[in-house]
XYZ file of C-alpha atoms in Angstrom:
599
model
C -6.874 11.350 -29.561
C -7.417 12.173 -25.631
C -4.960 14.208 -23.564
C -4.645 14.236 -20.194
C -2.562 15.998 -17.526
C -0.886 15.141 -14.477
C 0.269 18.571 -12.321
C 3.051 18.319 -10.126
C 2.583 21.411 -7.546
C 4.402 24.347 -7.450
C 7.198 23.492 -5.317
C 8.780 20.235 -7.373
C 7.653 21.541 -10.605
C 11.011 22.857 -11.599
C 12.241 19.391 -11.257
C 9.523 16.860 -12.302
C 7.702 18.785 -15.048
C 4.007 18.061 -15.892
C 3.232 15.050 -17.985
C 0.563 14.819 -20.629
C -0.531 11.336 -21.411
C -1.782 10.903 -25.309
C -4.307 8.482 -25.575
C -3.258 6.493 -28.731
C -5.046 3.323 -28.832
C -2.568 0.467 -29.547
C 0.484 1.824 -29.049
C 2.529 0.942 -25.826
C 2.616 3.810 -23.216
C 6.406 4.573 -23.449
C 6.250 5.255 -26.930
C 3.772 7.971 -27.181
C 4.872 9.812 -23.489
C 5.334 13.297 -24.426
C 6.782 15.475 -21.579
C 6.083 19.401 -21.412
C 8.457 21.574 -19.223
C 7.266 24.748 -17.571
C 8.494 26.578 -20.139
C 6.413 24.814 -22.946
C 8.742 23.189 -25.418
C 8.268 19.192 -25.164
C 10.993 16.214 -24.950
C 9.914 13.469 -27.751
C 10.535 10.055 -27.414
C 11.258 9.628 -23.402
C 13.174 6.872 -22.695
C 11.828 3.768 -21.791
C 12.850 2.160 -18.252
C 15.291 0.072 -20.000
C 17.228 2.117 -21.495
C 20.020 4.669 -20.440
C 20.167 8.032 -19.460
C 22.385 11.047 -18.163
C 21.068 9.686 -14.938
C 18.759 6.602 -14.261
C 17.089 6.113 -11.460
C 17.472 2.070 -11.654
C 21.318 2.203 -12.738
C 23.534 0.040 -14.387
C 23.548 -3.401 -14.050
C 26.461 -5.257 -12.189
C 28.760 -7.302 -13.655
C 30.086 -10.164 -11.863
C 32.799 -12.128 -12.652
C 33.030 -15.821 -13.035
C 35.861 -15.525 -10.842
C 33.378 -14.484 -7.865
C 31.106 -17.151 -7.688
C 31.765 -18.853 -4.724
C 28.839 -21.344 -5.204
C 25.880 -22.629 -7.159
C 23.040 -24.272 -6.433
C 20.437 -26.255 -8.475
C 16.132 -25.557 -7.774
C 13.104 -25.130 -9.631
C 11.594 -22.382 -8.155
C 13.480 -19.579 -7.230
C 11.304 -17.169 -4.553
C 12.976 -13.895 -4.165
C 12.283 -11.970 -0.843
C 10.649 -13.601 1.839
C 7.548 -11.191 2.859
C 3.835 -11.698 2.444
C 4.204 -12.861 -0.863
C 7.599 -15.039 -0.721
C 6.516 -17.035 2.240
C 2.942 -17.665 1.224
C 4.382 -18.553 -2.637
C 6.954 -21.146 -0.751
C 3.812 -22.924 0.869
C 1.637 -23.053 -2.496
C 5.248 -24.385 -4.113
C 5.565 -27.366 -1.493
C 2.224 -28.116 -1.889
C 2.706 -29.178 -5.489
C 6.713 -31.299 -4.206
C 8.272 -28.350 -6.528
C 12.285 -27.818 -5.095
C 11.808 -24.510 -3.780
C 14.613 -22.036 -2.483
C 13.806 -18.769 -1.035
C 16.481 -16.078 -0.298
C 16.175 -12.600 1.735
C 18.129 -9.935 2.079
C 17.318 -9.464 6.092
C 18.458 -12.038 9.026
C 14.474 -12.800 9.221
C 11.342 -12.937 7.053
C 9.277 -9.796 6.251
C 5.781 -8.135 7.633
C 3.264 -10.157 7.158
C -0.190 -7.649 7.941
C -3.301 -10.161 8.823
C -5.676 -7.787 6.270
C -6.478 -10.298 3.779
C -8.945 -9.588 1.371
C -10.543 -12.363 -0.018
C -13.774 -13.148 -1.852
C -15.791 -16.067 -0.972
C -13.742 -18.016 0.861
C -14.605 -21.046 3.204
C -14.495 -18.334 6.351
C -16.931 -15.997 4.118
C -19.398 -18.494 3.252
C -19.367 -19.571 6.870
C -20.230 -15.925 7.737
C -23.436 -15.931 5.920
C -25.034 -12.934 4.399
C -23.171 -10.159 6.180
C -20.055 -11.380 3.644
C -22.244 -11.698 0.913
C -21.446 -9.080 -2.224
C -21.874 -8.328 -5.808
C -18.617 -9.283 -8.093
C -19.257 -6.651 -10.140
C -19.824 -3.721 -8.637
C -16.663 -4.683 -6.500
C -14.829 -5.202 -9.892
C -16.384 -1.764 -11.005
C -15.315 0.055 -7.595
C -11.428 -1.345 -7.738
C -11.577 0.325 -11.454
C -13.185 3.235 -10.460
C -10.216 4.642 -8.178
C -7.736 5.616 -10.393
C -10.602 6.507 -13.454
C -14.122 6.687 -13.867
C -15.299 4.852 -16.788
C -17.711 7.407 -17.886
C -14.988 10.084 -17.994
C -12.323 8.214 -19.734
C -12.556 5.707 -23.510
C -12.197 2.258 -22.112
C -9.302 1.878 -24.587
C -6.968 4.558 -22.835
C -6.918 3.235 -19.480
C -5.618 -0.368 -21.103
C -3.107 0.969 -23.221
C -1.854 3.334 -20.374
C -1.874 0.434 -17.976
C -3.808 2.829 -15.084
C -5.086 -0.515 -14.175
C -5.629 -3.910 -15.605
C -9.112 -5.203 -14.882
C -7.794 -8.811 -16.212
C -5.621 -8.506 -12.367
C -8.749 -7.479 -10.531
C -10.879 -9.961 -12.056
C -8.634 -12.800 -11.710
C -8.242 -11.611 -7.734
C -11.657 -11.768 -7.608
C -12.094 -15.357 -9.085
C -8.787 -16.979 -7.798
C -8.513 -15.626 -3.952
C -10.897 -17.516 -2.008
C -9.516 -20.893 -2.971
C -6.357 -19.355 -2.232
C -6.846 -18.725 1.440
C -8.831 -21.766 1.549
C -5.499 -23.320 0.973
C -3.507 -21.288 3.144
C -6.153 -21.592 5.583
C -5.611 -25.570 5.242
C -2.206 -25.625 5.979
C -1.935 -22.955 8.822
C -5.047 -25.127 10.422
C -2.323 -27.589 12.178
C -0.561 -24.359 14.118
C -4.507 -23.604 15.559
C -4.465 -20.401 13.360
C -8.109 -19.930 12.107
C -9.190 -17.941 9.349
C -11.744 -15.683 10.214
C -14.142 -13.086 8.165
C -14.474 -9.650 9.604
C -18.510 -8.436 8.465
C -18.860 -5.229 10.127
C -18.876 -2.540 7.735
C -21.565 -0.372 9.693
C -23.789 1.248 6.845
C -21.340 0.099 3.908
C -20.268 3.381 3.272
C -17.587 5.785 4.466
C -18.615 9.124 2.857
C -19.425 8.410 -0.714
C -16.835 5.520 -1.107
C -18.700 2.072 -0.527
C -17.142 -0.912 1.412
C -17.457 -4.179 0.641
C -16.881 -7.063 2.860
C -14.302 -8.614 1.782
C -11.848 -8.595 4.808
C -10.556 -11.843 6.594
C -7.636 -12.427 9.043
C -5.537 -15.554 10.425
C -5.873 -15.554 14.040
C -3.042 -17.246 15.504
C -4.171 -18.551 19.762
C -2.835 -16.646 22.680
C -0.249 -19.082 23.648
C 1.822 -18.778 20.245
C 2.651 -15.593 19.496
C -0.908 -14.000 19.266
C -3.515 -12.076 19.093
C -1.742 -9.021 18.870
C -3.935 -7.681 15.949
C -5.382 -4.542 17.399
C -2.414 -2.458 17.548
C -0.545 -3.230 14.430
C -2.186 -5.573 12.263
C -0.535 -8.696 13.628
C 2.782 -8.126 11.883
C 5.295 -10.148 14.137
C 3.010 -12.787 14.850
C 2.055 -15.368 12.472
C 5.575 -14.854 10.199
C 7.413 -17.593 12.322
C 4.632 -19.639 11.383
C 4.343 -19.590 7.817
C 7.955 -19.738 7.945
C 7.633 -23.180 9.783
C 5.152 -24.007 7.554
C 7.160 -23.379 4.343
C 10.296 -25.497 5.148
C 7.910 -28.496 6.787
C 7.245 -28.687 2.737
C 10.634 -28.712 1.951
C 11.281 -25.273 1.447
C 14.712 -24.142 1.751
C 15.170 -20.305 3.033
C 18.749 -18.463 2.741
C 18.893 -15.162 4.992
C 21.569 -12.238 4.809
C 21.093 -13.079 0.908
C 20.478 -10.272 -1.567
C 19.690 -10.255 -4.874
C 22.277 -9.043 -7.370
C 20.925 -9.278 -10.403
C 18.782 -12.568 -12.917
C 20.851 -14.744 -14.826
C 19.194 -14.841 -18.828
C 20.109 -17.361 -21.428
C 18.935 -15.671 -24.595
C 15.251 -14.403 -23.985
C 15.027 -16.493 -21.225
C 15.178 -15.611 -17.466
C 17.257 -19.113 -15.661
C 17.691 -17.996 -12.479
C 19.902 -15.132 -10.071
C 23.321 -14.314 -8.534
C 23.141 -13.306 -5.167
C 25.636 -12.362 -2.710
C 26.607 -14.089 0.317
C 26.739 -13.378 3.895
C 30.751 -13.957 3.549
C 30.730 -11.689 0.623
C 31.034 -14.286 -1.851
C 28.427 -14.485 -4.622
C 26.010 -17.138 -5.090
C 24.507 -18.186 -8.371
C 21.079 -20.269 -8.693
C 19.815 -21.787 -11.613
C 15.939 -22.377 -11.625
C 14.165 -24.853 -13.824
C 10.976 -23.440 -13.758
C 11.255 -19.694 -12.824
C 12.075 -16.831 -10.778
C 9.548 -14.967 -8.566
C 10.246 -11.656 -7.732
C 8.698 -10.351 -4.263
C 11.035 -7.943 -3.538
C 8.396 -5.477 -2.209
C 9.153 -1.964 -3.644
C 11.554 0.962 -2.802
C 9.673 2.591 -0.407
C 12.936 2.490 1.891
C 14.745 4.284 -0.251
C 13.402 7.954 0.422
C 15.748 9.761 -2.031
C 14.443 7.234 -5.214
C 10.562 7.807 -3.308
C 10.795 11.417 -3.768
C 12.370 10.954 -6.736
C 9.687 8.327 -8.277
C 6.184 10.066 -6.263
C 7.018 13.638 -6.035
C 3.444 13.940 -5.173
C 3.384 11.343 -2.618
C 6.772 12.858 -0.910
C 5.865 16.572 -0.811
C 2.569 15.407 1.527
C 4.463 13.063 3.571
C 5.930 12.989 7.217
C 6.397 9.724 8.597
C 7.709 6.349 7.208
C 6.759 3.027 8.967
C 7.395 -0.220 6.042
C 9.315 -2.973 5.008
C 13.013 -2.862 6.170
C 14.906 -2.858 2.871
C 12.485 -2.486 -0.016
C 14.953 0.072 -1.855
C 13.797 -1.477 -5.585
C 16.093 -4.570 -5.809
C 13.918 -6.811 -7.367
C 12.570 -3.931 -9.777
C 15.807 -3.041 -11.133
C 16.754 -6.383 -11.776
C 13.795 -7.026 -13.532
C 14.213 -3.747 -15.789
C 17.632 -5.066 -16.720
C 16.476 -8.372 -17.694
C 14.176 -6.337 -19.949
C 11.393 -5.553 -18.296
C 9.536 -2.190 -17.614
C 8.379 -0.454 -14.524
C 4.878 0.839 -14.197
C 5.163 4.618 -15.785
C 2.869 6.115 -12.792
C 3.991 6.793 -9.220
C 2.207 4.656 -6.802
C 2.422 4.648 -3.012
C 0.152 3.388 -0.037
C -0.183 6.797 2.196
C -2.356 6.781 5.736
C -2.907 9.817 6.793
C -1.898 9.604 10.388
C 1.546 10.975 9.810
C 1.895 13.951 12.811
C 4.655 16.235 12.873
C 5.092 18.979 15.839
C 2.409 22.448 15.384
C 4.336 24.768 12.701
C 5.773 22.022 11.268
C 5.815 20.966 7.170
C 5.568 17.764 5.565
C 7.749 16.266 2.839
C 11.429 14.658 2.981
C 12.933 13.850 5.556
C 10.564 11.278 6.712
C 10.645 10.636 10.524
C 10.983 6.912 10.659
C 8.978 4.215 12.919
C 10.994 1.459 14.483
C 8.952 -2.268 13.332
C 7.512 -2.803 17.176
C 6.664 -0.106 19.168
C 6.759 2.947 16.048
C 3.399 2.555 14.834
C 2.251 3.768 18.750
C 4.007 7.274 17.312
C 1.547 7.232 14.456
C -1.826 9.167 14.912
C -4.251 6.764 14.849
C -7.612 8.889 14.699
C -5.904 11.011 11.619
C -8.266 8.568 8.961
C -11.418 9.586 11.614
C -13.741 12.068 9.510
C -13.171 15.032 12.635
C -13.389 18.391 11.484
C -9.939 18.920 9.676
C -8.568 22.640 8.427
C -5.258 24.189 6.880
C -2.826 26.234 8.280
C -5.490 29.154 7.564
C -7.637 27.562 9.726
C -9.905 26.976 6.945
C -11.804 23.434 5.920
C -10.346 22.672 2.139
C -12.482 19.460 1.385
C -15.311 16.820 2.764
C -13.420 15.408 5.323
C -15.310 11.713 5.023
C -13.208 10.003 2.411
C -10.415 7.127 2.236
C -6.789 7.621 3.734
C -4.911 9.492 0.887
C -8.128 11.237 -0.266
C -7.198 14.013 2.551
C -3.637 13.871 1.673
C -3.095 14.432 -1.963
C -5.355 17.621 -1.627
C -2.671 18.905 0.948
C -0.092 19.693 -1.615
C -1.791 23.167 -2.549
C -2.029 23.932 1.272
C 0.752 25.886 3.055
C 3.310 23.524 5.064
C 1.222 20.680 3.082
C -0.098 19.337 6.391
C -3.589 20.230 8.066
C -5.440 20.349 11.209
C -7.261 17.809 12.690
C -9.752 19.124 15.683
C -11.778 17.522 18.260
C -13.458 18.023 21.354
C -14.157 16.217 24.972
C -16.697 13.866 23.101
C -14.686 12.824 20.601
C -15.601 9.033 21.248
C -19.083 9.263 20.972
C -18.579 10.796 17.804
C -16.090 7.383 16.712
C -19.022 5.352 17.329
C -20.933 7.747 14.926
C -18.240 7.529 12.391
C -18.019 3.563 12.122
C -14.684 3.502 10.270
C -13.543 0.193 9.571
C -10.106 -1.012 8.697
C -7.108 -0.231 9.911
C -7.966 2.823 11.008
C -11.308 1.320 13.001
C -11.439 2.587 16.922
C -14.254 1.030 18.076
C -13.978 -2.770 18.813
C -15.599 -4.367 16.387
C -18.633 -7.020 17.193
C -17.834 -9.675 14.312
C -18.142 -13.603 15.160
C -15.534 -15.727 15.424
C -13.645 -12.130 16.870
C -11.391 -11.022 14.974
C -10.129 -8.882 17.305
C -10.234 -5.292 14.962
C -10.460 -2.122 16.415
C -8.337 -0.675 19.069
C -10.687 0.394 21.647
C -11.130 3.541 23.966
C -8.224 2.242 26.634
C -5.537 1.692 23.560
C -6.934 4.624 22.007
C -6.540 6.975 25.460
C -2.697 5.474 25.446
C -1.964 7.167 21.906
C -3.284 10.148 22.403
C -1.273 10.317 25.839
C 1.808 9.942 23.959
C 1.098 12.071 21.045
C 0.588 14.679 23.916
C 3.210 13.959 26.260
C 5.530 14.134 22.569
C 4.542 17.667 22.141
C 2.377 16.502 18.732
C -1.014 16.425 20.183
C -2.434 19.933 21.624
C -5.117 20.483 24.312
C -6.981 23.933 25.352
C -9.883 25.009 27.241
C -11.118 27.102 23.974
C -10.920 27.437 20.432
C -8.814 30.914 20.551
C -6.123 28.816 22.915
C -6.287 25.822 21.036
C -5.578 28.317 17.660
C -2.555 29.868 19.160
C -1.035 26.551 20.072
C -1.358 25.301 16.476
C 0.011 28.145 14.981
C -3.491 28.985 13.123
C -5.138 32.693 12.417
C -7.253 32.686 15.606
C -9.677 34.907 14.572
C -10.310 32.239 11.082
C -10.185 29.555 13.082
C -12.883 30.657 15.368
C -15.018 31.591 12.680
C -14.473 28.072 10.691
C -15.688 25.983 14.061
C -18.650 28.187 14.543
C -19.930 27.866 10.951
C -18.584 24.217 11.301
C -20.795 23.705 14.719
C -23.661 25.749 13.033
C -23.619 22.865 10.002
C -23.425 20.328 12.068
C -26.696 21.113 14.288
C -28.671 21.525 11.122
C -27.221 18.267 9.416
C -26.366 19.981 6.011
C -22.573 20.981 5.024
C -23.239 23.782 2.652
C -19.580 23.776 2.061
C -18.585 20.777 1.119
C -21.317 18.292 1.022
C -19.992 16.174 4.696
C -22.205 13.224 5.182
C -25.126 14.340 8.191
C -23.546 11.746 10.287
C -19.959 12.767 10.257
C -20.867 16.255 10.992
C -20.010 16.582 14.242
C -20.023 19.944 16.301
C -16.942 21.011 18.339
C -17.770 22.420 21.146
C -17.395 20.504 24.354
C -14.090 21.723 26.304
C -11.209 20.619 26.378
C -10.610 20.992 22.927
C -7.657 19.105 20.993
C -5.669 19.193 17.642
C -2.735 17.715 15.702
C -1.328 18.925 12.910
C -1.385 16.179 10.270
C 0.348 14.718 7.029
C 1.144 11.109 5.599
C 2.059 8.318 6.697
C 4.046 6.268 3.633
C 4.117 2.396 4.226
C 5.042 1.279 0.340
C 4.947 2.246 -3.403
C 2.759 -0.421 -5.587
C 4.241 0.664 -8.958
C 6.670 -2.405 -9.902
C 7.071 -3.789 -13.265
C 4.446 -4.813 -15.764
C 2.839 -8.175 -15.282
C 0.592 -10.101 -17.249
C -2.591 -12.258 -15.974
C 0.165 -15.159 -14.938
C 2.321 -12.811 -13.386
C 4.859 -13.095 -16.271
C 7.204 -10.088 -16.217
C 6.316 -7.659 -19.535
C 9.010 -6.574 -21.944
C 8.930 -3.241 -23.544
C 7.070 -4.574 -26.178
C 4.571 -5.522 -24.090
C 5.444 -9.398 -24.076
C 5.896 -11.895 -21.415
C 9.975 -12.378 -20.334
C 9.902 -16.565 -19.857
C 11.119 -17.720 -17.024
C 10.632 -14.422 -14.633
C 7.572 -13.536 -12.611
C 6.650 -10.824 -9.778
C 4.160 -9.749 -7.283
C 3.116 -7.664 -4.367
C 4.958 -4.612 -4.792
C 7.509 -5.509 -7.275
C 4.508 -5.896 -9.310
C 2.053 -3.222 -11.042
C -1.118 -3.088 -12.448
C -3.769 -3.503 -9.982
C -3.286 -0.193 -8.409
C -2.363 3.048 -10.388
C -2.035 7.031 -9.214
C -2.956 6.436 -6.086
C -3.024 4.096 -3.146
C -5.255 0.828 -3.562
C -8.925 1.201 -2.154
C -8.666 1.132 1.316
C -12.085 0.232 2.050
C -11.693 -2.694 -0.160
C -10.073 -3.819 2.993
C -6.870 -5.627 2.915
C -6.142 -5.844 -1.135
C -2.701 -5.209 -1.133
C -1.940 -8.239 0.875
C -4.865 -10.556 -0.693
C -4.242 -9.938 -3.862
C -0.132 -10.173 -3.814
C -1.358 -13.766 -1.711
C -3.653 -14.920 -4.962
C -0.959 -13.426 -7.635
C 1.486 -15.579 -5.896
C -0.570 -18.988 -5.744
C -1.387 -17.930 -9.739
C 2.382 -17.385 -9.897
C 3.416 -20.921 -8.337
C 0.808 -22.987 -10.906
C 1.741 -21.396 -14.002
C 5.462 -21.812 -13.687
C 5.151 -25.878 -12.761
C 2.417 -26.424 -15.489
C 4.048 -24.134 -18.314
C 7.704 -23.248 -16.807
């Protein structure tokens, strides 16, 4: 039997104490938890998410009376949120004729980011070879974030549900005739589906990046393309809204979910309260789909849920709302949440020189708050604690930077840069979300913010008192609040490196070594940026909801972030651009078929 520990750092250890994971092949996770305090003596027999304690994070759930129901309707599909999976599940639905009803907390739909990852698709195979890549060593890289396989026994990383390579694989299989379908129906609007292809050398430090990103362009004179700021959220919504109810969807706003109605093992639909404060009750024929997002809204529950996550975290910039509805309902109807804190973390999450990161978050408003974000925090630039010391290779994926940062002081570091900071972008090549330079993909997909865009941000990162500018290292020290005479030392060794193309120190890629040294010199002090947690409930390969016994609940399904599986520990591969969204697309197309042929 295999034991393995998760540390919690120093300062939320006296709350969340370490947990070792026992390795018992065929035995569901919950039951063999064991749970070892600071002080050594162990808790048996944790509680599963179901089931009561002195103080649960999911509560109780509500009981309404008969008495309340102000009206019921009749449907056979029952979509739950209306976000990136909701809306796209509504269109796959009236595809197929099925009666489809869709309710939403907000007065509007949810984000909808235009990072779709798909593989081979119509727009890939129209790309040619630059969107050509191997299934299985994308497969093997998805599994390879939260475990290697050569470290771990195949057999523990299924029963502990890190991941579950049926998900990726069926991603892998099922998503380009997905967005060939979405891609069909959005055609009528003008909105193309394009491949993005540039992924520079394919790697960004040792991570490889496959090609596997595509977007929906929507034309100038509707809405966009307003994709090189903020992923195109606020663009093409309205019109996979439209899109939805031309197939007969129906869509209820200012329409939360209480809690699922069962009838004996069975899942047959929801009560959900009213804009007039009445409650509704809907009974669906053929199932429930949960796409409630998760609770990244609710901070207390985040810190709560990914004390790791929290105690490196400044900013918050996500889905208005996703405080773990659709997860709690689902636990009370039986089912069980993933056992491992998972959030998506960027790390472009600035706070003021001196500052710390952790709760509270500073929040970003949906339009203009991303422009408070610091967008060149994911750029490999030389990056160094509040010692003014380097702590790791600084050319790896978003969270890679942050989840050292909780044995650092303030949990935050440095990130440092000189007058040629944009040649050294175009050296860098970083794609994704975090890509600066323009990128040259045909049809344009309009990625990469560009130097203008770019010159804006760091204006206003400035002109906020975040960013900091000096005419030399010693100055730009004291205005960061770092050990001057360290911090010198650290760029010169740093600048020596980088002129003989070898990091001694931490093994930096030759072409993301980059000397400082051309005045003015600039730094921001740095920390997360938390846009959602991925840990939902259980799921099988037809996006059936999981019982504690590891069986599928009839009736009830979930994905995107109400779901789990397909990303574990820590945030899904960002260089596998655009999973979160493609795959919670495919899960919900998957979702849609399997209810109307087996529901």
């Amino acid at each position: 039997m295999s034991i393995y520990l998760l540390w919690l750092p120093d300062e939320i250890a006296a709350s969340s104490p370490a947990v070792w994971y026992s390795g018992q092949p065929g035995t569901r996770l919950s039951n063999v938890l064991k749970i070892q305090d600071r002080k050594g003596y162990h808790m048996e027999n944790k509680p599963k998410s179901h089931e009561s304690s002195d103080n649960p994070w999911y509560g109780v759930e509500p009981q309404i009376p008969e008495s309340a129901i102000t009206e019921t309707v009749n449907t056979e599909i029952l979509i739950i949120g209306a976000g990136t999976g909701g809306m796209t599940a509504a269109i796959f639905a009236g595809r197929q004729q099925a009666q489809t009803l869709v309710i939403e907390k907000n007065a509007t739909v949810g984000y909808y980011k235009t990072y779709n990852a798909a593989v081979d698709c119509r727009a890939q195979r129209e790309a040619g070879a630059n969107a050509k890549l191997d299934k299985e060593a994308l497969v093997k890289e998805l599994l390879r974030y939260p475990f290697q396989y050569d470290e771990v026994d195949r057999r523990l990383i299924a029963n502990a549900n890190f991941v579950d390579e049926k998900l990726i694989r069926l991603w892998v299989e099922e998503s380009g005739a997905a967005f060939d379908i979405l891609a069909d129906e959005l055609s009528e609007y003008g909105i193309k589906h394009v491949a993005e292809t540039d992924i520079g050398d394919g790697y960004h430090g040792n991570f490889k990046i496959f090609p596997v990103h595509t977007k929906f362009i929507v034309p100038l004179l509707k809405g966009g393309p307003r994709g090189r700021v903020h992923g195109g959220v606020g663009v093409i919504e309205p019109w996979l809204k439209k899109k939805a109810q031309k197939l007969g969807g129906e869509f209820r706003f200012n329409t939360p979910l209480v809690k699922l109605i069962k009838q004996d093992d069975k899942v047959i639909g929801a009560i959900a309260r009213k804009k007039d404060g009445g409650y509704l009750r809907i009974h669906a024929s053929r199932g429930v789909l949960l796409c409630t997002g998760g609770y990244s809204d609710d901070h207390e529950l985040f810190a709560r849920l990914n004390p790791q996550a929290a105690t490196v975290t400044s900013l918050y910039y996500g889905q208005k709302g996703n405080i773990g509805d659709g997860i709690k309902a689902g636990i009370w109807a039986g089912g069980e949440k993933a056992p491992y804190g998972t959030a998506g973390l960027f790390d472009r999450g600035m706070v003021k020189p001196g500052g710390k990161a952790g709760p509270p978050f500073r929040r970003l408003g949906p339009t203009l708050g991303p422009l408070d974000a610091f967008h060149m925090g994911s750029q490999p630039f030389l990056k160094v604690n509040m010692d003014g010391k380097r702590f790791m290779n600084e050319s790896v994926p978003y969270d890679a930077i942050l989840y050292p940062l909780q044995y650092e002081k303030n949990h935050v570091c440095n990130v440092i840069w000189d007058a040629s900071y944009w040649d050294a972008i175009k050296r860098f090549h970083v794609v994704a979300c975090a890509r600066q330079l323009p990128s040259p993909t045909r049809p344009k997909t309009y990625e990469g913010i560009g130097k203008m865009i770019n010159r804006v941000l760091l204006a206003r990162g400035a002109m906020k008192g975040y960013i900091q500018k000096a005419n030399s290292i010693e100055e730009l020290a004291k205005k960061l609040k770092l050990p001057v005479a360290q911090f010198k030392d650290t760029v010169e060794r740093y600048n020596k490196m980088a002129k003989a193309g070898v990091d001694e120190d931490f093994g930096k890629p030759a072409k993301d070594l980059v000397a400082v040294e051309n005045p003015p010199f600039y730094g921001v002090t740095n920390a997360g940026w938390m846009m959602h947690t991925t840990d939902g409930l259980l799921i099988n390969s037809d996006m059936q909801v999981l019982n504690t016994q590891g069986a599928a609940i009839a009736g009830l399904y979930a994905t995107g972030d109400a779901a789990s599986g397909f990303f574990a520990t820590n945030y899904y591969p960002e260089l596998v651009v655009g999973i979160a969204s493609g795959k919670t697309i495919t899960f919900a197309r998957h979702a849609v078929a399997h209810m109307l042929r087996d529901g």
